[in-house]
Short mmCIF file of C-alpha atoms and ligand atoms in Angstrom, two decimals:
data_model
loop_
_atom_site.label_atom_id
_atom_site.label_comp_id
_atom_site.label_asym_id
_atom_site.label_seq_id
_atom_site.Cartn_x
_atom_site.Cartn_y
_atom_site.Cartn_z
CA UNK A 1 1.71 -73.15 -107.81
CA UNK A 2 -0.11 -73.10 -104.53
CA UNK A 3 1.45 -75.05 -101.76
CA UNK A 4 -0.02 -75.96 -97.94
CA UNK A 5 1.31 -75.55 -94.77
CA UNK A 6 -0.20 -78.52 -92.36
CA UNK A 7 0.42 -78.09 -88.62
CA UNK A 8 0.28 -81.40 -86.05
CA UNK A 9 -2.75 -81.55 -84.55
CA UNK A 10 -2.97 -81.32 -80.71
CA UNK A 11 -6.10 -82.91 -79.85
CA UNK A 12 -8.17 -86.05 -80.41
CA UNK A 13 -10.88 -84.88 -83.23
CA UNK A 14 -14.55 -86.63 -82.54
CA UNK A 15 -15.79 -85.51 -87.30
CA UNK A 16 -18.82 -86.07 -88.78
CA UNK A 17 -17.77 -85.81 -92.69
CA UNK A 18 -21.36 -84.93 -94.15
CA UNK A 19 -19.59 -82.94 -96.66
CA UNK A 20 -17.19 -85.91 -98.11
CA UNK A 21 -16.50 -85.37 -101.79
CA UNK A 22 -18.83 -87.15 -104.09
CA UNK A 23 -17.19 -90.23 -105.91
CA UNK A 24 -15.19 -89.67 -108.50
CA UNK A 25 -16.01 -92.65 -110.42
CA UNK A 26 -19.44 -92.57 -110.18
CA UNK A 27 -20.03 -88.82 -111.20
CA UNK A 28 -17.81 -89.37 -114.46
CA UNK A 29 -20.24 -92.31 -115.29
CA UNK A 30 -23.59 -90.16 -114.49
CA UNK A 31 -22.09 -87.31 -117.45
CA UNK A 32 -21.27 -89.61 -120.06
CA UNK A 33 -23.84 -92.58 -119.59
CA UNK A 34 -26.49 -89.55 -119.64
CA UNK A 35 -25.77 -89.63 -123.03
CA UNK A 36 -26.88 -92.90 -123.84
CA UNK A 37 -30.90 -91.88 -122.90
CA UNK A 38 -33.07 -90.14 -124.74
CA UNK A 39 -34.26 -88.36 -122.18
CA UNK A 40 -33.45 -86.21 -119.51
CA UNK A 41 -31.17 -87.78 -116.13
CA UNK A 42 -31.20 -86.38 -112.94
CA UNK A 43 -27.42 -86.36 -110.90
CA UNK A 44 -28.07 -85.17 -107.49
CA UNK A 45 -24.69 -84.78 -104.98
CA UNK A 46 -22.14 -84.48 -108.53
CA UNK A 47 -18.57 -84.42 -107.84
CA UNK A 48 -17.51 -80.17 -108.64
CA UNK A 49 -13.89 -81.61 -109.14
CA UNK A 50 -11.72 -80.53 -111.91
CA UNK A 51 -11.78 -84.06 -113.72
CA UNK A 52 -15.81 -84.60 -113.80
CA UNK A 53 -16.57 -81.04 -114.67
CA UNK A 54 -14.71 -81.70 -117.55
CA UNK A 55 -16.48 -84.93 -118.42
CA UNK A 56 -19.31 -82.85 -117.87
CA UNK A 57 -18.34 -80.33 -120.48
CA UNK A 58 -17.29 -82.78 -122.46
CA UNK A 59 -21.20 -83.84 -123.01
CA UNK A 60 -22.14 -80.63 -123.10
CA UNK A 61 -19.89 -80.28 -126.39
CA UNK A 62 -21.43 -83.29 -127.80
CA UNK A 63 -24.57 -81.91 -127.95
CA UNK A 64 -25.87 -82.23 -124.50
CA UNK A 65 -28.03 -79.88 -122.72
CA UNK A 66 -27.34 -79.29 -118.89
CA UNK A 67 -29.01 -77.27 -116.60
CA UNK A 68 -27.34 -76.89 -113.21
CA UNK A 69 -29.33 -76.25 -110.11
CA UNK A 70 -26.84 -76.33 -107.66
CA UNK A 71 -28.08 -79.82 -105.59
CA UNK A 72 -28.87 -80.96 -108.83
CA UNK A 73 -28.13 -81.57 -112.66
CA UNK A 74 -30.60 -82.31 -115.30
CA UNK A 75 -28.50 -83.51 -118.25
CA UNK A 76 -31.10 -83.89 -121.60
CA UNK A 77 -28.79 -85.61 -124.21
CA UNK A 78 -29.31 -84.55 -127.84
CA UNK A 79 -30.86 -86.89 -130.27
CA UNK A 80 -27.45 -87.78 -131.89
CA UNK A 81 -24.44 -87.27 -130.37
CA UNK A 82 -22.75 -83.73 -131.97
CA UNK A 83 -19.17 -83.83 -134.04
CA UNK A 84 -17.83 -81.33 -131.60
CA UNK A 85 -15.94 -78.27 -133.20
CA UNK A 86 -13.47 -78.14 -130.72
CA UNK A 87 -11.04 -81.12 -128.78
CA UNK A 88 -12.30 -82.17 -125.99
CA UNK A 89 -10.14 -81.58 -122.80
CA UNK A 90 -10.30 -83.99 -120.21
CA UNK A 91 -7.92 -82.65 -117.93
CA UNK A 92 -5.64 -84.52 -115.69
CA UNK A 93 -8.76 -87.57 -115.90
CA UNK A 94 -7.52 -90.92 -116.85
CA UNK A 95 -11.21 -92.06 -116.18
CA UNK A 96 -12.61 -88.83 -118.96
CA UNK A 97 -10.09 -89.73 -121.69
CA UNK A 98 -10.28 -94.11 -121.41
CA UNK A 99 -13.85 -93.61 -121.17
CA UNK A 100 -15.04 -91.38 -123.82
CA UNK A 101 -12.56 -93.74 -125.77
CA UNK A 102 -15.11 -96.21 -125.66
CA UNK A 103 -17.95 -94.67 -125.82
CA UNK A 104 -16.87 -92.37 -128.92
CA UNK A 105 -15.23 -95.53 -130.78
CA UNK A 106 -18.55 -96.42 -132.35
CA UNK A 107 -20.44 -92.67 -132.94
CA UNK A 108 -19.86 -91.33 -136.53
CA UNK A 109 -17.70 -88.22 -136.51
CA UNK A 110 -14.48 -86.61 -135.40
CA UNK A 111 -13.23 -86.05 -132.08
CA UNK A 112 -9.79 -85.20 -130.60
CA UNK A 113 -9.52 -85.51 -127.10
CA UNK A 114 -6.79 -84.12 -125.16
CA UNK A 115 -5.77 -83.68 -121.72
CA UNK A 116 -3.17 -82.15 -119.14
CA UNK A 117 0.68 -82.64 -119.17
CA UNK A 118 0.39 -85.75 -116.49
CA UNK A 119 -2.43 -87.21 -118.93
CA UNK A 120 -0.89 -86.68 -122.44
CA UNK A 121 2.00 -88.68 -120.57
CA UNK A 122 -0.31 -91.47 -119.44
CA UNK A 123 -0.99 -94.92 -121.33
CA UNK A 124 -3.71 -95.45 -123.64
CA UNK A 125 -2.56 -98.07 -125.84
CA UNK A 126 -4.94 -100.58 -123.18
CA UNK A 127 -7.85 -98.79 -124.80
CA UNK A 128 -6.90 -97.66 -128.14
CA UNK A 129 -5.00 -101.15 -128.82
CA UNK A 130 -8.52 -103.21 -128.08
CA UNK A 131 -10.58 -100.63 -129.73
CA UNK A 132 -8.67 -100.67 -132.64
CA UNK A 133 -8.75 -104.63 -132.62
CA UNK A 134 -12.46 -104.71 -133.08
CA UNK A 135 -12.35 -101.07 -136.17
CA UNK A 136 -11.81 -97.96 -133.96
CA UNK A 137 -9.94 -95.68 -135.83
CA UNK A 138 -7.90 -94.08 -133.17
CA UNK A 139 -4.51 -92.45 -133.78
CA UNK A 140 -2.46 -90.06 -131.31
CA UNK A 141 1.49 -90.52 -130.43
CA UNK A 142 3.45 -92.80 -129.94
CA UNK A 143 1.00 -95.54 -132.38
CA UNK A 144 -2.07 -94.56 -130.64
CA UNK A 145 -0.39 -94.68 -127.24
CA UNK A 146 -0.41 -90.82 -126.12
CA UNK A 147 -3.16 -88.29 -126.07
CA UNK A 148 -4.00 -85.90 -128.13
CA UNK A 149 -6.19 -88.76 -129.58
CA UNK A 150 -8.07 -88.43 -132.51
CA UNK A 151 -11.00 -91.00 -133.12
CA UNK A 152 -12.89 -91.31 -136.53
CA UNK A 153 -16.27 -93.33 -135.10
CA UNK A 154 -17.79 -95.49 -137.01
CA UNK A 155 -19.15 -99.34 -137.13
CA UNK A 156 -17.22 -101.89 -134.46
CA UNK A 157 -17.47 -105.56 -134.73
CA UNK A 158 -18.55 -107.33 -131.90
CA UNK A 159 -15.52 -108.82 -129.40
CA UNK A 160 -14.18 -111.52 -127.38
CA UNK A 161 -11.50 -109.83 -124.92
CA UNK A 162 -9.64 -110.66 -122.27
CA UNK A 163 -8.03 -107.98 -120.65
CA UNK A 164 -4.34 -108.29 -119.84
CA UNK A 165 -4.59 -105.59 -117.15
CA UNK A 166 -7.64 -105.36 -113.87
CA UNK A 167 -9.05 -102.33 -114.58
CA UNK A 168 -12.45 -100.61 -114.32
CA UNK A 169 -10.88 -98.18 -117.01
CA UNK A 170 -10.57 -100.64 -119.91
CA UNK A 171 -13.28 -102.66 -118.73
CA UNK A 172 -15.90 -99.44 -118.77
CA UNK A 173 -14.19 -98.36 -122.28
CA UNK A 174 -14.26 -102.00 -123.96
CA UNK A 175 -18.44 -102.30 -122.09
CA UNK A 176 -19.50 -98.93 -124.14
CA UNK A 177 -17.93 -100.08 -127.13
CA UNK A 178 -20.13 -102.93 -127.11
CA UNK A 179 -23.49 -100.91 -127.32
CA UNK A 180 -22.63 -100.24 -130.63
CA UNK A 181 -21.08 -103.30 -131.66
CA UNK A 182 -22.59 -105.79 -134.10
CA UNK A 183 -23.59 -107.89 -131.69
CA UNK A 184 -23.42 -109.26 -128.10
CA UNK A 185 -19.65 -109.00 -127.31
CA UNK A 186 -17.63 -111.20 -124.37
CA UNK A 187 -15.33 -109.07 -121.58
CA UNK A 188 -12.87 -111.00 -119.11
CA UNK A 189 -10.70 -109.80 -116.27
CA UNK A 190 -8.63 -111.51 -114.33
CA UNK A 191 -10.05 -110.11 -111.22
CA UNK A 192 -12.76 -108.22 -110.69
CA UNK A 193 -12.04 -104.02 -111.17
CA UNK A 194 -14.73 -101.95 -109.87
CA UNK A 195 -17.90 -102.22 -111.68
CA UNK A 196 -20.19 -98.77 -111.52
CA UNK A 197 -20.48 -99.64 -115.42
CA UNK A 198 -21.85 -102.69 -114.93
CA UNK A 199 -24.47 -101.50 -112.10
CA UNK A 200 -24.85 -98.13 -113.95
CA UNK A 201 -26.04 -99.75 -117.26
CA UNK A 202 -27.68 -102.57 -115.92
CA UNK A 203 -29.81 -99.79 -113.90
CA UNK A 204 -30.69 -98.11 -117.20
CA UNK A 205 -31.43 -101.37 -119.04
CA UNK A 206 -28.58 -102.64 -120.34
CA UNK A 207 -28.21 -106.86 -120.53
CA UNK A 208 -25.06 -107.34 -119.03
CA UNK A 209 -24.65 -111.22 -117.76
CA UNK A 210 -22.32 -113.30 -116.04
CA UNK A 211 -21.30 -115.88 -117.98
CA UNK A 212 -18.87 -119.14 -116.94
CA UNK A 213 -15.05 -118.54 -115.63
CA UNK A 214 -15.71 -115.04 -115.42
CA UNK A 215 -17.07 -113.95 -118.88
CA UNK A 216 -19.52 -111.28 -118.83
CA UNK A 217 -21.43 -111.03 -122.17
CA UNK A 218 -23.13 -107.69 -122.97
CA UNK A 219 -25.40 -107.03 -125.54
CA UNK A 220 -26.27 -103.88 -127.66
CA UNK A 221 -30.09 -102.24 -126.39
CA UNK A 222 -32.33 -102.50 -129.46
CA UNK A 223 -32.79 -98.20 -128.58
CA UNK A 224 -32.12 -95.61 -126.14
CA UNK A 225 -31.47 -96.65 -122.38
CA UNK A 226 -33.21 -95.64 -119.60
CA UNK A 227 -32.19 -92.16 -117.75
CA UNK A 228 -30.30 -91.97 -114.33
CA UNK A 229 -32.18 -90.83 -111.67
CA UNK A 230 -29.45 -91.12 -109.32
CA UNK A 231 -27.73 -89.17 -105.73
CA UNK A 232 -24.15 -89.88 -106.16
CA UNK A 233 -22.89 -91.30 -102.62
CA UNK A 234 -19.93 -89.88 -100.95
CA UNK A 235 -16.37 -91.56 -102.54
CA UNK A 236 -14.19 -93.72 -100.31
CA UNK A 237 -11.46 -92.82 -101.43
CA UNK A 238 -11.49 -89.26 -100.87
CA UNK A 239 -13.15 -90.43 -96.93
CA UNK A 240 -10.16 -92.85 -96.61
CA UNK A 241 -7.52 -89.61 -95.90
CA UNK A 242 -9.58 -89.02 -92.87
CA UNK A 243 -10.31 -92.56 -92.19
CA UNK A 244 -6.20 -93.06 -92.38
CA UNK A 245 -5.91 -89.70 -89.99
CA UNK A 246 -8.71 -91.21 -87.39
CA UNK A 247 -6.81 -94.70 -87.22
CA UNK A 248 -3.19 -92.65 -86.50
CA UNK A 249 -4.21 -90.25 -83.79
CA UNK A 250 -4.78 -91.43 -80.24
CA UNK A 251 -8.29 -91.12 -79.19
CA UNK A 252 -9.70 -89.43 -82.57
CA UNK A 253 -12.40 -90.93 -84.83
CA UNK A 254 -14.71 -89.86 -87.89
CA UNK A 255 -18.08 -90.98 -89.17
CA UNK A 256 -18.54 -90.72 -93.08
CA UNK A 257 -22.12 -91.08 -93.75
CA UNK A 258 -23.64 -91.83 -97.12
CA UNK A 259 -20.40 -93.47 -99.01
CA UNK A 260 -20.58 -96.25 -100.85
CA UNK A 261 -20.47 -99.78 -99.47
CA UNK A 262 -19.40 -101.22 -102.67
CA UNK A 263 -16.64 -104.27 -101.87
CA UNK A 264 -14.89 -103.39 -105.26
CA UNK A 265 -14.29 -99.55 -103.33
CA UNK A 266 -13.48 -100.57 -99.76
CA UNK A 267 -10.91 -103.02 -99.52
CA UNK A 268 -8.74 -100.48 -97.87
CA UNK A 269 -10.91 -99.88 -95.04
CA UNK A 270 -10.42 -103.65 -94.68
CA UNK A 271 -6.86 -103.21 -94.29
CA UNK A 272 -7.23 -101.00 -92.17
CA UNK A 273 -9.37 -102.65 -89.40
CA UNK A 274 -6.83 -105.82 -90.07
CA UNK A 275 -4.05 -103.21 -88.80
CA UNK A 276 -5.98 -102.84 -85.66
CA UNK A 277 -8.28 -99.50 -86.28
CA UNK A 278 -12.39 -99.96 -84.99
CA UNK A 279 -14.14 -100.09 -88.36
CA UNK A 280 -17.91 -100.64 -88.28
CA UNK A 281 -19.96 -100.44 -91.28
CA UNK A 282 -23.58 -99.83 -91.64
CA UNK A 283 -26.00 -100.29 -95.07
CA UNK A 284 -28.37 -97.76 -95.71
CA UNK A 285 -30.00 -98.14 -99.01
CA UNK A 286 -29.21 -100.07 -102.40
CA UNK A 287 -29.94 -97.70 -104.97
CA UNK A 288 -27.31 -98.86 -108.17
CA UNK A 289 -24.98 -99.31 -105.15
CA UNK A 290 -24.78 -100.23 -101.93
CA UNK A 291 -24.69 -96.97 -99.72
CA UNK A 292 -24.61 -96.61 -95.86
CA UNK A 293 -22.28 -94.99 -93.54
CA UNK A 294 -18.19 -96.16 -92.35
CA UNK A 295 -17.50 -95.25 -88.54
CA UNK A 296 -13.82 -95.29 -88.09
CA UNK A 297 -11.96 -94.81 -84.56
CA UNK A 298 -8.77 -95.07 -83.41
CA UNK A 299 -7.64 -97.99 -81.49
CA UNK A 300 -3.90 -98.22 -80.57
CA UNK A 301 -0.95 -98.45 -82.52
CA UNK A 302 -1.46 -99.94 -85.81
CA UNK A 303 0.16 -103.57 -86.42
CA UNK A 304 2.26 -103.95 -89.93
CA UNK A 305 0.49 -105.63 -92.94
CA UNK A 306 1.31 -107.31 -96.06
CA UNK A 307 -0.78 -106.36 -99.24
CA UNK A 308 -0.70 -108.43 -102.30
CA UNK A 309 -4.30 -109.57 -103.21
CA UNK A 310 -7.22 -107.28 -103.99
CA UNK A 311 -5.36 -104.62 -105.42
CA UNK A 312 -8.14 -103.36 -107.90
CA UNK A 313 -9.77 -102.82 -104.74
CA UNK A 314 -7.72 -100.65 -102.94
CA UNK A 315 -5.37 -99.58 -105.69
CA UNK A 316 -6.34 -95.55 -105.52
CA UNK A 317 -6.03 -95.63 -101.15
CA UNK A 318 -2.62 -96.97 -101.26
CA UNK A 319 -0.97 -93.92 -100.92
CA UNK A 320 -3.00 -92.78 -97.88
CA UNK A 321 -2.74 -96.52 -96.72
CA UNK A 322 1.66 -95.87 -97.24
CA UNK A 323 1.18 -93.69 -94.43
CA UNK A 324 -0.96 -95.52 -92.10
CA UNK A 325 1.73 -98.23 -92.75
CA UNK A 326 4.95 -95.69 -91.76
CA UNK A 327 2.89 -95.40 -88.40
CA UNK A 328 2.70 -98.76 -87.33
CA UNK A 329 4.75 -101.28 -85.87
CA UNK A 330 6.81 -103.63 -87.94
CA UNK A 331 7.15 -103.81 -91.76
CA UNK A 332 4.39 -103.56 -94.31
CA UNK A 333 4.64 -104.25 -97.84
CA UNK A 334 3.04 -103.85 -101.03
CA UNK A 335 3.57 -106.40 -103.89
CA UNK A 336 1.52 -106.95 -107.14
CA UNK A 337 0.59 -103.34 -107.74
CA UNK A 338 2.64 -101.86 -110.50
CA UNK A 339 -0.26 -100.32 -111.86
CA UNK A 340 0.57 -97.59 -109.38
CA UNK A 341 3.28 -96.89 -111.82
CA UNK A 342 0.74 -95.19 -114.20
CA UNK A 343 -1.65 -93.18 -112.11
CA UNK A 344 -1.50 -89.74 -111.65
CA UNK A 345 1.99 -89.96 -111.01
CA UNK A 346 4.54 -93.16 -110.35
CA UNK A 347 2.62 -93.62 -107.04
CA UNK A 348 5.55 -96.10 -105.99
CA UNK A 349 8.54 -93.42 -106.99
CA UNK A 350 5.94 -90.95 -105.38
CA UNK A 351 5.49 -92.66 -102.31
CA UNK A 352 8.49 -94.22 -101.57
CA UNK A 353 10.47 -90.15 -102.28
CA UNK A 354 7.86 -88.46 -100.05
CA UNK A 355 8.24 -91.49 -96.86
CA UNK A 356 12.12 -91.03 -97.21
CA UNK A 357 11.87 -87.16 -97.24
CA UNK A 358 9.75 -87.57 -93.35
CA UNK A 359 12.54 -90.14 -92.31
CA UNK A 360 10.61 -93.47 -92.60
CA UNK A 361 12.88 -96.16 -93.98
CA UNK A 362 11.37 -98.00 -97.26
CA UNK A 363 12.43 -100.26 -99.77
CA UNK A 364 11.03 -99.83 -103.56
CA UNK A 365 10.12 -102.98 -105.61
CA UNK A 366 9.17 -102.50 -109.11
CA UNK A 367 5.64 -103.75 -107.90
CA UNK A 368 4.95 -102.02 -104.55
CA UNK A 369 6.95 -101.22 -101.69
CA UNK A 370 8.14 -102.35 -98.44
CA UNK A 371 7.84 -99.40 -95.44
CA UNK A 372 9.20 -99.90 -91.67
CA UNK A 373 6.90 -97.91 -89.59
CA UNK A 374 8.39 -95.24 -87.64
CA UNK A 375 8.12 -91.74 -86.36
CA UNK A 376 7.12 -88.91 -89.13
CA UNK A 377 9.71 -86.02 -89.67
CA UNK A 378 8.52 -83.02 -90.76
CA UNK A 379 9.40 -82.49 -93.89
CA UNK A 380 8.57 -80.88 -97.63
CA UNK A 381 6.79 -82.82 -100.11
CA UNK A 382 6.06 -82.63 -103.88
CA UNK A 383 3.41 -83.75 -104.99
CA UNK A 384 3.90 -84.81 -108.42
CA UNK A 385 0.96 -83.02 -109.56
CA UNK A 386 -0.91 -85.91 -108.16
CA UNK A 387 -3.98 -85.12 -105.59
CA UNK A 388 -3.50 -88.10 -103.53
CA UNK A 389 0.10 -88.10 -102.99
CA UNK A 390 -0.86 -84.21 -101.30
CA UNK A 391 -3.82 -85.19 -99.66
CA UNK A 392 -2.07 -88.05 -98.12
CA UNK A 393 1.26 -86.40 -96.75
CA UNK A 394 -1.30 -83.77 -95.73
CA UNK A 395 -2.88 -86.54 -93.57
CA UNK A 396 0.94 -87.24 -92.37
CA UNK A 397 1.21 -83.67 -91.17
CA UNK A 398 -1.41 -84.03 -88.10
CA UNK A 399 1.01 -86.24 -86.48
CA UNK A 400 4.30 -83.45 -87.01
CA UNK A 401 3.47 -80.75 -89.68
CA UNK A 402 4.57 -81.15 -93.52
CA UNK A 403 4.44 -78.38 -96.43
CA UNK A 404 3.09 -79.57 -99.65
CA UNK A 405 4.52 -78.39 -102.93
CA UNK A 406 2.08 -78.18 -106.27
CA UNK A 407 -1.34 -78.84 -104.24
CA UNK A 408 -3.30 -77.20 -106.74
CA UNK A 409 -4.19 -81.02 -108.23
CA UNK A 410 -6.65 -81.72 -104.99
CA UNK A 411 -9.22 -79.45 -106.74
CA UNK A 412 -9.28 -82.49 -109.34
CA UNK A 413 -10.62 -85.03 -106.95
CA UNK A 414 -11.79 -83.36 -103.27
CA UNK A 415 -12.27 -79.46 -103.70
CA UNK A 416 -12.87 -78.94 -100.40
CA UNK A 417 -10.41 -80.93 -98.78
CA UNK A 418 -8.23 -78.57 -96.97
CA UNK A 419 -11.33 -76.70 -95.89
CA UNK A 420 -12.32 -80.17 -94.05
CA UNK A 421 -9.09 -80.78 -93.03
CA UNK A 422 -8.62 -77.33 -91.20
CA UNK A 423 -11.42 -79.08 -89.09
CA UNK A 424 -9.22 -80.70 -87.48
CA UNK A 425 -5.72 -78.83 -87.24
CA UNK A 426 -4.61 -75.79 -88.52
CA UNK A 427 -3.92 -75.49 -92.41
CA UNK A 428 -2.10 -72.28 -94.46
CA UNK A 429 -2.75 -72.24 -98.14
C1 LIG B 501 -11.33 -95.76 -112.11
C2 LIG B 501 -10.61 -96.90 -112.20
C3 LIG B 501 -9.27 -97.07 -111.63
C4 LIG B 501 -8.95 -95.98 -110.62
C5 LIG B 501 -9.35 -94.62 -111.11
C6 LIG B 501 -10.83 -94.57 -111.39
C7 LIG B 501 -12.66 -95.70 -112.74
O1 LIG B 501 -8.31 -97.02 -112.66
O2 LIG B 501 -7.58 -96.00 -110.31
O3 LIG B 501 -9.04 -93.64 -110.13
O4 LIG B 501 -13.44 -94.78 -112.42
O5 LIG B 501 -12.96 -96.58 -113.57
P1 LIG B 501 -7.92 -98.35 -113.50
O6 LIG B 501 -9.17 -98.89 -114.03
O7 LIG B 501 -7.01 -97.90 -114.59
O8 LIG B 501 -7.22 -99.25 -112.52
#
């Protein structure tokens, strides 16, 4: 288990972040939805992380072909999707396993899909319980609640659901389904989770509609969809760490070209300029997404905020946002997010451990947290397994140093994040 030495950083850091990981979210989407074509897609700028490599060879298993070129991937889908021989491993990615969920549900065959030791201990009944609901045959522990899952496709009636929890996950899961449903189905959040699905599919032909009080009604294509031609932008949420460390020391800022502007995806950087840090955002291009480029600059101390609304939105930066919060002055809190609870790790236990371990006082509610900025201790943190807890204290460490335990996880998400962050201070792996 690999751990990182962070030293404070002495001097105000002026970073252009070309090299920002590719979004997460997205490049999941471009390996599976691939699939869906009947001809070849074109992925420029994929995310190499641990979870969508696996999605990746997750296609290739079901039949796909892909040729890698380095700046690019051609993915040719087979004519039918394969019954794999093997399980398919989606590693430590919630996104892979919910995903292929869906989009497996309704393809004839057998397929087992497994995952790490974080995943296998990660919900699934919010898939496999709505799946089943409309003739999924999905089984795995726990009643269909823990992976290994094993799915026997076959024919799903068409659905109304509304979704007891905001997220993209069961959303994008229960939206696949429905391609191979019996006809149009009806999908309802509460609030609106991110929605690459939605722009994804309706990009490759798919009717998806808004319908009234928030209904969106999709109906199964008549034949193959459209390919992806597609450059996947940079991910906020792998930019926010260095948008958090820009906003925390005096005098530094960072310019993240390329990411997307989508508001679903950047709620956080909202936060952040309501804190007090010089946000300016510019739109590029509107290719699926919106995509353009986030300037970020320090300003002053940070003020104390109170987060409660818009979670979806900012749910996987609220770790990096914890420690923007421990900086500033007065008392932030988080409410409304005990989805945090199931991530990667109990984000909340995760957070709340790892602020109290640098000396910053917090208070843990079973939905959020509150924290009463401070001065950061050095200190040693564990990560949990979890890439953004790491990448986050990692962040804490320009202000005073930190060592962080079990950082192999950031390859999942950000590969080259400790290569970017030596950039700007010195880091020992
Ligand atoms: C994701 C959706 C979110 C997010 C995850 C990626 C996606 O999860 O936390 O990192 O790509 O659909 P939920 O939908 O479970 O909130």
């Amino acid at each position: 288990m690999n751990r990182a030495v962070v030293e404070a950083c002495g001097t105000p850091f002026d970073l252009s972040l070309e090299a920002i990981a590719p979004d997460k979210s997205i490049s999941h989407r471009c390996a599976m939805f691939s699939l869906l074509s009947d001809r070849p897609s074109t992925v420029r700028n994929f995310l190499r992380g641990e979870d969508t490599m696996a999605s990746l060879s997750i296609a290739r298993q079901l039949g796909a072909e892909i040729e890698d070129r380095g700046d690019v991937i051609r993915i040719t889908p087979p004519a039918e999707l394969r019954e794999p021989d093997d399980i398919l491993d989606c590693g430590n990615a919630g996104t892979g396993m919910r995903l292929f969920c869906g989009l497996l549900a309704g393809v004839e065959g057998s397929f087992v899909l497994t995952g790490d030791r974080y995943l296998r201990s990660r919900p699934m009944k919010r898939v496999t319980a709505p799946l089943q609901s409309i003739g999924a045959k999905i089984d795995g522990r726990e009643e269909g609640n823990l992976a290994p899952l094993h799915i026997r496709g076959g024919r799903l009636k068409a659905f109304r659901y509304e979704s007891p929890v905001d997220s993209a996950q069961v959303k994008s899961a229960m939206i696949l389904a429905a391609l191979r449903a019996d006809a149009p189905s009806h999908y309802r959040e509460s609030f609106l989770s991110r929605d690459h699905t939605e722009r994804m599919l309706r990009g490759m032909g798919v009717s998806i509609t808004t319908e009234a009080e928030g209904w969106i009604c999709i109906t199964p294509p008549k034949g193959p969809l459209e390919p992806l031609d597609i450059t996947v932008p940079a991910d906020p949420s792998s930019a926010f760490f260095f948008a958090v460390a820009a906003a925390i020391i005096p005098g530094a800022k960072v310019r993240i070209p390329g990411v997307t502007l989508n508001p679903t995806r950047i709620e956080a950087f909202k936060v952040l300029e309501a804190m007090g840090a010089a946000v300016e955002y510019r739109l590029h291009e509107d290719i699926y997404e919106p995509i353009g480029e986030i300037r970020v600059a320090y300003n002053g101390r940070l003020a104390a905020v109170e987060v409660s609304q818009r979670i979806a939105w900012l749910i996987d930066e609220l770790p990096a946002l914890a420690v923007a919060m421990a900086t500033a002055e007065g008392t932030s809190r988080v409410r409304n997010a005990a989805e945090l609870r199931v991530k990667e790790s109990d984000r909340i236990a995760s957070v709340v451990a790892a602020l109290q371990a640098c000396g910053i006082e917090t208070e843990e509610y079973p939905d959020g947290y509150a924290i009463h900025g401070g001065v950061f201790r050095r200190a040693t943190i564990d990560s949990h397994g979890d890439h953004r807890i790491a990448m986050s204290f990692a962040i804490a460490g320009l202000l005073c140093g930190m060592e962080i335990e079990d950082i192999d996880c950031v390859a999942t998400s950000f590969p080259n994040f400790f290569e970017m962050l030596s950039r700007i201070t010195e880091v020992q792996i």
